Tab-separated table of C-alpha atoms in Angstrom:
chain	number	residue	atom	x	y	z
A	1	TYR	CA	74.604	105.549	104.617
A	2	VAL	CA	74.198	104.999	108.291
A	3	GLU	CA	71.575	102.404	107.556
A	4	ARG	CA	74.020	100.739	105.212
A	5	ALA	CA	76.893	100.845	107.638
A	6	CYS	CA	74.596	99.363	110.308
A	7	ALA	CA	73.445	96.647	108.257
A	8	GLY	CA	76.953	95.145	107.476
A	9	GLY	CA	78.006	93.214	104.770
A	10	TYR	CA	77.082	89.647	105.683
A	11	PRO	CA	74.678	88.148	103.061
A	12	GLU	CA	72.704	86.176	105.501
A	13	ALA	CA	72.204	89.306	107.993
A	14	LEU	CA	71.269	91.382	104.974
A	15	GLY	CA	68.753	88.782	103.823
A	16	ARG	CA	66.744	89.625	107.488
A	17	ASP	CA	65.299	92.907	108.754
A	18	GLY	CA	65.138	94.679	112.014
A	19	ARG	CA	65.007	92.155	115.096
A	20	ARG	CA	65.789	88.942	113.066
A	21	ARG	CA	68.937	90.757	111.614
A	22	GLU	CA	69.894	91.607	114.986
A	23	ASP	CA	69.442	87.878	116.273
A	24	TRP	CA	71.576	86.850	113.578
A	25	LEU	CA	74.486	89.047	114.185
A	26	ARG	CA	74.232	88.126	117.855
A	27	GLY	CA	74.095	84.278	117.380
A	28	TYR	CA	76.897	84.622	114.892
A	29	ALA	CA	79.291	86.289	117.477
A	30	ASP	CA	78.169	83.961	120.255
A	31	GLN	CA	78.822	80.711	118.056
A	32	LEU	CA	82.272	81.840	117.067
A	33	LEU	CA	83.134	82.986	120.829
A	34	GLN	CA	81.177	80.396	122.800
A	35	ARG	CA	81.711	77.220	120.346
A	36	ASP	CA	84.691	77.858	117.870
A	37	ALA	CA	87.169	79.751	120.413
A	38	HIS	CA	86.969	76.260	122.599
A	39	GLU	CA	87.441	74.153	119.914
A	40	VAL	CA	90.654	76.325	118.374
A	41	SER	CA	92.118	77.513	121.633
A	42	VAL	CA	93.236	76.679	124.875
A	43	LEU	CA	93.846	80.141	126.264
A	44	GLN	CA	92.478	80.410	130.114
A	45	ARG	CA	89.980	83.549	129.762
A	46	LEU	CA	88.037	82.561	126.820
A	47	GLY	CA	84.839	83.613	128.970
A	48	ASP	CA	86.183	87.215	128.671
A	49	LEU	CA	86.128	87.166	124.914
A	50	PRO	CA	82.598	88.713	124.466
A	51	ARG	CA	83.816	91.523	126.347
A	52	LEU	CA	86.960	91.899	124.740
A	53	LEU	CA	85.088	92.094	121.076
A	54	GLU	CA	82.697	94.759	122.509
A	55	LEU	CA	85.748	96.492	123.941
A	56	VAL	CA	87.282	96.374	120.182
A	57	ALA	CA	84.185	97.340	118.503
A	58	ALA	CA	83.912	100.588	120.809
A	59	ARG	CA	87.578	101.509	119.081
A	60	ASN	CA	86.389	100.494	115.807
A	61	ALA	CA	88.406	101.768	113.165
A	62	CYS	CA	90.968	103.512	115.786
A	63	GLU	CA	94.482	102.889	116.561
A	64	LEU	CA	95.353	99.800	118.654
A	65	ASN	CA	96.406	100.824	122.183
A	66	LYS	CA	96.968	97.593	123.693
A	67	SER	CA	97.522	98.728	127.454
A	68	ASP	CA	94.412	100.654	127.387
A	69	LEU	CA	92.406	97.899	125.918
A	70	ALA	CA	93.733	95.655	128.285
A	71	ASN	CA	93.377	97.634	131.156
A	72	ASP	CA	89.632	98.144	130.265
A	73	ALA	CA	88.912	94.456	129.779
A	74	GLY	CA	90.928	93.525	132.861
A	75	PHE	CA	94.033	91.632	131.137
A	76	PRO	CA	97.583	92.173	132.004
A	77	THR	CA	99.106	93.807	129.232
A	78	SER	CA	101.572	91.367	128.262
A	79	THR	CA	98.735	88.582	127.919
A	80	ILE	CA	96.330	90.542	125.441
A	81	ASP	CA	98.126	89.452	122.031
A	82	PRO	CA	97.331	85.930	122.092
A	83	TYR	CA	93.305	87.093	122.442
A	84	LEU	CA	93.580	89.483	119.914
A	85	ASP	CA	95.381	86.803	117.765
A	86	LEU	CA	92.482	84.499	118.797
A	87	LEU	CA	89.632	86.903	117.858
A	88	GLU	CA	91.514	87.687	114.263
A	89	SER	CA	91.775	83.858	113.616
A	90	LEU	CA	87.957	83.778	114.133
A	91	TYR	CA	87.660	86.302	111.769
A	92	LEU	CA	85.960	88.959	114.115
A	93	ILE	CA	88.569	91.659	113.672
A	94	TRP	CA	91.454	92.289	111.748
A	95	ARG	CA	94.247	95.023	111.939
A	96	ILE	CA	94.998	97.510	109.764
A	97	PRO	CA	99.042	98.215	109.832
A	98	ALA	CA	100.718	101.467	109.807
A	99	TRP	CA	102.088	102.921	106.548
A	100	SER	CA	105.027	104.561	105.959
A	101	SER	CA	107.382	105.025	102.912
A	102	ASN	CA	110.033	103.649	105.406
A	103	PHE	CA	109.618	99.838	105.473
A	104	THR	CA	111.295	99.862	108.918
A	105	LYS	CA	108.741	102.365	110.612
A	106	ARG	CA	105.843	100.177	109.030
A	107	VAL	CA	106.664	97.300	111.509
A	108	VAL	CA	106.668	99.515	114.570
A	109	GLY	CA	103.823	101.972	113.747
A	110	ARG	CA	100.593	101.290	115.440
A	111	SER	CA	97.968	99.267	114.060
A	112	LYS	CA	94.241	100.071	113.815
A	113	VAL	CA	91.889	97.399	114.798
A	114	THR	CA	88.564	97.240	112.969
A	115	VAL	CA	85.471	94.523	113.294
A	116	VAL	CA	85.413	92.485	110.386
A	117	ASP	CA	81.628	93.506	109.691
A	118	SER	CA	80.101	97.044	110.457
A	119	GLY	CA	77.053	95.681	111.131
A	120	LEU	CA	78.601	93.269	114.004
A	121	ALA	CA	80.224	96.007	115.244
A	122	ALA	CA	76.641	98.100	115.541
A	123	SER	CA	74.970	95.058	117.161
A	124	LEU	CA	78.068	94.758	119.702
A	125	LEU	CA	77.567	98.179	120.529
A	126	ASN	CA	73.533	98.105	120.459
A	127	LEU	CA	73.453	101.192	117.922
A	128	SER	CA	71.032	101.700	115.568
A	129	PRO	CA	70.896	104.274	112.532
A	130	GLU	CA	68.610	106.607	114.762
A	131	ALA	CA	71.038	106.377	117.717
A	132	MET	CA	73.414	107.311	115.391
A	133	HIS	CA	71.804	110.533	114.229
A	134	PRO	CA	73.962	113.542	114.419
A	135	THR	CA	71.836	115.692	116.793
A	136	ARG	CA	71.825	112.198	119.047
A	137	ASN	CA	75.496	110.873	119.054
A	138	PRO	CA	77.625	112.981	116.943
A	139	THR	CA	80.553	110.891	117.173
A	140	ALA	CA	78.966	107.399	116.676
A	141	ALA	CA	78.789	107.282	113.223
A	142	GLY	CA	82.304	107.977	112.066
A	143	PRO	CA	84.118	104.944	113.266
A	144	LEU	CA	81.367	102.679	112.151
A	145	LEU	CA	81.355	104.468	108.524
A	146	GLU	CA	85.050	103.917	108.522
A	147	GLY	CA	85.371	100.528	109.684
A	148	PHE	CA	82.442	99.985	106.848
A	149	VAL	CA	84.365	101.494	104.028
A	150	ALA	CA	87.850	99.704	105.249
A	151	ASN	CA	85.652	96.390	104.981
A	152	GLU	CA	84.361	96.514	101.723
A	153	LEU	CA	87.651	97.834	100.592
A	154	ARG	CA	89.172	94.456	101.921
A	155	ARG	CA	86.472	92.424	100.191
A	156	GLN	CA	87.364	94.239	96.634
A	157	LEU	CA	90.843	93.815	96.905
A	158	ALA	CA	90.604	90.211	97.724
A	159	TRP	CA	89.216	90.087	93.773
A	160	SER	CA	90.384	93.203	92.302
A	161	ASP	CA	92.792	92.771	89.121
A	162	VAL	CA	94.940	95.744	91.006
A	163	ARG	CA	97.124	93.974	93.497
A	164	ALA	CA	97.477	96.716	96.694
A	165	ARG	CA	97.696	96.275	100.329
A	166	MET	CA	95.835	98.415	102.796
A	167	PHE	CA	97.475	100.587	105.393
A	168	HIS	CA	96.706	103.447	107.432
A	169	PHE	CA	98.589	106.558	108.139
A	170	ARG	CA	99.435	108.971	111.271
A	171	ASP	CA	102.105	111.252	111.557
A	172	ARG	CA	103.344	112.117	114.888
A	173	ALA	CA	102.680	115.675	114.363
A	174	GLY	CA	98.977	114.947	114.036
A	175	PRO	CA	98.219	114.522	110.234
A	176	GLU	CA	96.284	111.278	109.290
A	177	VAL	CA	94.628	109.424	106.594
A	178	ASP	CA	92.505	106.945	107.554
A	179	LEU	CA	92.927	104.177	104.623
A	180	VAL	CA	96.018	103.934	102.497
A	181	LEU	CA	96.040	101.692	99.281
A	182	GLU	CA	99.568	100.788	98.013
A	183	HIS	CA	100.125	99.263	94.667
A	184	ARG	CA	103.263	96.767	94.242
A	185	ASP	CA	105.020	99.430	92.038
A	186	GLY	CA	104.819	102.267	94.643
A	187	ARG	CA	101.686	104.179	93.833
A	188	VAL	CA	99.545	105.262	96.752
A	189	VAL	CA	95.939	106.091	97.081
A	190	ALA	CA	94.899	108.242	100.034
A	191	ILE	CA	91.217	107.648	101.531
A	192	ASP	CA	89.563	109.621	103.934
A	193	VAL	CA	86.333	108.740	105.271
A	194	LYS	CA	83.862	111.182	106.524
A	195	ALA	CA	80.428	111.064	108.058
């Protein structure tokens, strides 16, 4: 499962092995960050996008704490949102909103942030399946695997006959569920991902 998560889901990358896959993933991110970002945005600090994307990858499938992310990236907290919006519009990251049975609380809950492809996240973090072995790095596989599952579910929701929206859940007292799928009729499925 770690090998599958490290491979990701981009068909072009999956058709390659080893160094060729790594080069494709790096080239894909570089093209979006170096060329496409400049074509669609006039933000001042576009040169800092690669570092920001790496920091998001390091927080893959975790709640988005914008002030911590901004601090680590060297951005003022008040200016981080347009850069995250740009990464999302370039299809490099996506946010999973917080779920609550109270619609008002959903709006104020903290989202999770996920790189759109687990292979890209692994590449950005320079992680291999061997490096994520439980004896070497016991905490690396969890977020990458959770991101992989979230991305696969997101793809399937795009074509599924069952219309559902994806959320995550965390109670202030501590209990959490990695992913929550909610059907229009109110049915809910909770998914917890464990490496």
